[in-house]
């Protein structure tokens, strides 16, 4: 019985080897050019993932968050992907166009935003922790996310701003929050230690 099984296995492997050898013999020059080594395949994949065709800006690998927001164009890119970590910028990040940001777990965006896009489609931020640290000036009026025109949709985000309002929407701005946590936000001139889950 054992010898019979070994003979079957030998016959099977012999058949596979013959098929492989016959394939090698039948590959002509044009087909040979189509075959790629694993190294060539991985190199091509790497080129694709880092090319414009991937339609993703990776933070911090491609550029810093403020540079990614400035470079983003919805006709060229699908979204900005933020790796886990803490990312800060100087001053207020002015957003005058449609942007889409998706964070990995524990992606922290520390700073002030001003959304004033007059486009038709909304901007979106998903799965990010947003913070505003330190004191604000009277000119900045204690706002972390300020929406004055266009629509901003925040989903699955945590907004923590102990010295400012988390979201301030004015004029023709629209803010939509889904699955978000707001905590430690200022209430007028007094600090409020409450929060909200929306």
XYZ file of C-alpha atoms in Angstrom:
198
model
C 0.000 0.000 0.000
C 2.797 2.416 0.991
C 4.781 1.622 -2.167
C 1.632 2.179 -4.251
C 1.110 5.667 -2.722
C 4.767 6.566 -3.225
C 4.497 5.490 -6.866
C 1.381 7.681 -7.292
C 3.199 10.660 -5.756
C 6.244 10.064 -7.935
C 4.021 9.849 -11.009
C 2.213 13.062 -10.013
C 5.441 15.029 -9.443
C 6.910 13.614 -12.634
C 3.833 14.813 -14.542
C 4.057 18.287 -12.948
C 7.769 18.479 -13.810
C 7.054 17.473 -17.417
C 4.318 20.125 -17.669
C 6.638 22.767 -16.227
C 9.437 21.798 -18.589
C 7.111 21.842 -21.592
C 5.844 25.303 -20.539
C 9.413 26.553 -20.367
C 10.118 25.232 -23.851
C 6.965 26.762 -25.362
C 7.509 30.290 -24.086
C 8.501 32.412 -27.052
C 10.453 35.644 -26.877
C 7.366 37.919 -26.607
C 5.896 35.855 -23.800
C 9.242 35.782 -22.042
C 9.119 39.570 -21.860
C 5.715 39.349 -20.152
C 6.975 37.102 -17.361
C 8.361 39.011 -14.391
C 10.459 37.899 -11.484
C 9.045 38.352 -7.966
C 11.459 41.269 -7.499
C 10.114 42.954 -10.649
C 6.520 42.399 -9.499
C 7.223 43.900 -6.046
C 9.027 46.850 -7.622
C 6.074 47.494 -9.947
C 3.660 47.241 -7.000
C 5.770 49.662 -4.975
C 5.809 52.089 -7.908
C 2.022 51.821 -8.192
C 1.445 52.409 -4.477
C 3.667 55.481 -4.489
C 2.399 56.867 -7.779
C -0.387 59.338 -8.439
C -2.547 56.420 -9.620
C -2.845 55.301 -5.992
C -4.741 58.551 -5.337
C -3.561 58.793 -1.733
C -1.259 61.250 0.021
C 0.480 59.513 2.919
C 1.318 61.584 6.019
C 4.128 61.760 7.095
C 5.824 59.685 4.344
C 4.882 61.898 1.390
C 4.676 65.222 3.231
C 3.598 66.941 6.466
C -0.122 67.332 7.210
C -0.259 71.051 6.377
C 1.585 70.430 3.093
C -0.765 67.516 2.313
C -3.809 69.745 2.818
C -2.266 72.407 0.554
C -1.368 69.831 -2.136
C -4.657 67.912 -2.055
C -6.828 68.176 -5.148
C -9.926 65.958 -5.330
C -9.431 65.552 -9.093
C -6.037 63.917 -8.500
C -6.311 62.261 -5.082
C -8.976 60.297 -3.233
C -7.871 61.149 0.303
C -5.059 61.974 2.709
C -4.059 58.992 4.868
C -2.553 59.915 8.243
C -0.355 57.333 9.962
C -0.659 56.906 13.722
C 1.318 59.568 15.582
C 1.030 63.244 16.525
C 1.078 65.972 13.868
C 1.200 69.719 14.551
C 1.433 72.906 12.497
C 1.898 76.614 13.088
C -1.087 78.969 13.137
C -4.448 78.124 11.586
C -4.710 75.564 8.791
C -6.827 77.343 6.156
C -8.922 74.925 4.084
C -10.448 76.582 1.018
C -11.236 73.450 -0.997
C -12.698 69.988 -0.628
C -10.407 67.650 1.329
C -10.743 64.115 2.676
C -8.634 62.877 5.583
C -8.616 59.341 7.009
C -6.537 58.564 10.077
C -5.103 55.272 11.227
C -5.817 54.404 14.865
C -4.176 56.954 17.195
C -3.645 59.573 14.493
C -3.552 62.882 16.398
C -3.969 66.243 14.655
C -2.941 69.091 16.969
C -3.857 72.578 15.825
C -6.495 74.983 14.590
C -8.597 74.582 11.409
C -10.620 77.084 9.370
C -12.892 75.579 6.692
C -14.200 78.056 4.115
C -14.796 76.015 0.983
C -17.462 77.251 -1.414
C -17.636 73.976 -3.311
C -20.664 71.724 -3.637
C -19.258 68.557 -2.056
C -18.375 68.337 1.648
C -14.945 67.898 3.182
C -14.539 64.877 5.463
C -12.309 63.875 8.363
C -12.581 60.304 9.644
C -11.027 58.404 12.553
C -8.776 61.173 13.907
C -8.130 62.611 17.348
C -8.153 66.395 17.114
C -6.556 68.536 19.826
C -5.961 72.201 20.536
C -3.284 72.764 23.141
C -2.132 75.980 24.801
C -3.803 79.361 25.024
C -5.478 81.235 22.213
C -5.455 84.917 21.307
C -8.511 87.180 21.199
C -8.265 87.273 17.388
C -8.579 83.492 17.173
C -11.634 83.562 19.464
C -11.043 80.175 21.082
C -12.076 77.905 18.191
C -10.401 74.641 17.225
C -12.477 73.823 14.123
C -14.078 76.880 12.546
C -16.468 76.401 9.603
C -17.659 79.567 7.843
C -18.714 78.177 4.450
C -19.101 74.802 2.819
C -19.782 71.576 4.697
C -17.502 69.604 7.000
C -18.350 66.036 7.998
C -16.524 64.566 10.976
C -16.979 60.865 11.692
C -15.488 58.612 14.366
C -13.335 61.471 15.668
C -12.452 62.690 19.168
C -12.300 66.484 19.543
C -10.488 67.594 22.700
C -9.965 71.316 23.248
C -9.746 72.343 26.914
C -9.077 76.011 26.052
C -11.476 76.484 23.146
C -14.715 75.478 21.487
C -14.259 72.205 19.623
C -16.428 73.169 16.629
C -17.717 76.628 15.774
C -19.986 76.922 12.727
C -20.987 80.340 11.414
C -22.350 82.150 8.349
C -23.170 79.562 5.658
C -21.027 76.812 7.134
C -22.426 73.357 7.890
C -20.918 70.865 10.341
C -22.085 67.252 10.528
C -20.739 65.000 13.284
C -21.333 61.254 13.460
C -19.866 58.888 16.035
C -17.702 61.655 17.507
C -16.655 62.502 21.063
C -16.321 66.117 22.236
C -14.729 66.611 25.642
C -13.075 69.279 27.780
C -14.435 72.150 25.702
C -14.670 75.790 26.770
C -18.099 77.207 27.579
C -17.977 80.961 27.030
C -15.390 82.415 29.400
C -15.618 79.482 31.783
C -14.159 76.064 31.293
C -16.653 73.239 31.123
C -15.593 69.775 32.113
C -18.482 68.134 30.349
C -18.519 66.507 26.963
C -20.714 64.985 24.316
C -20.941 61.885 22.199
C -22.728 62.542 18.896
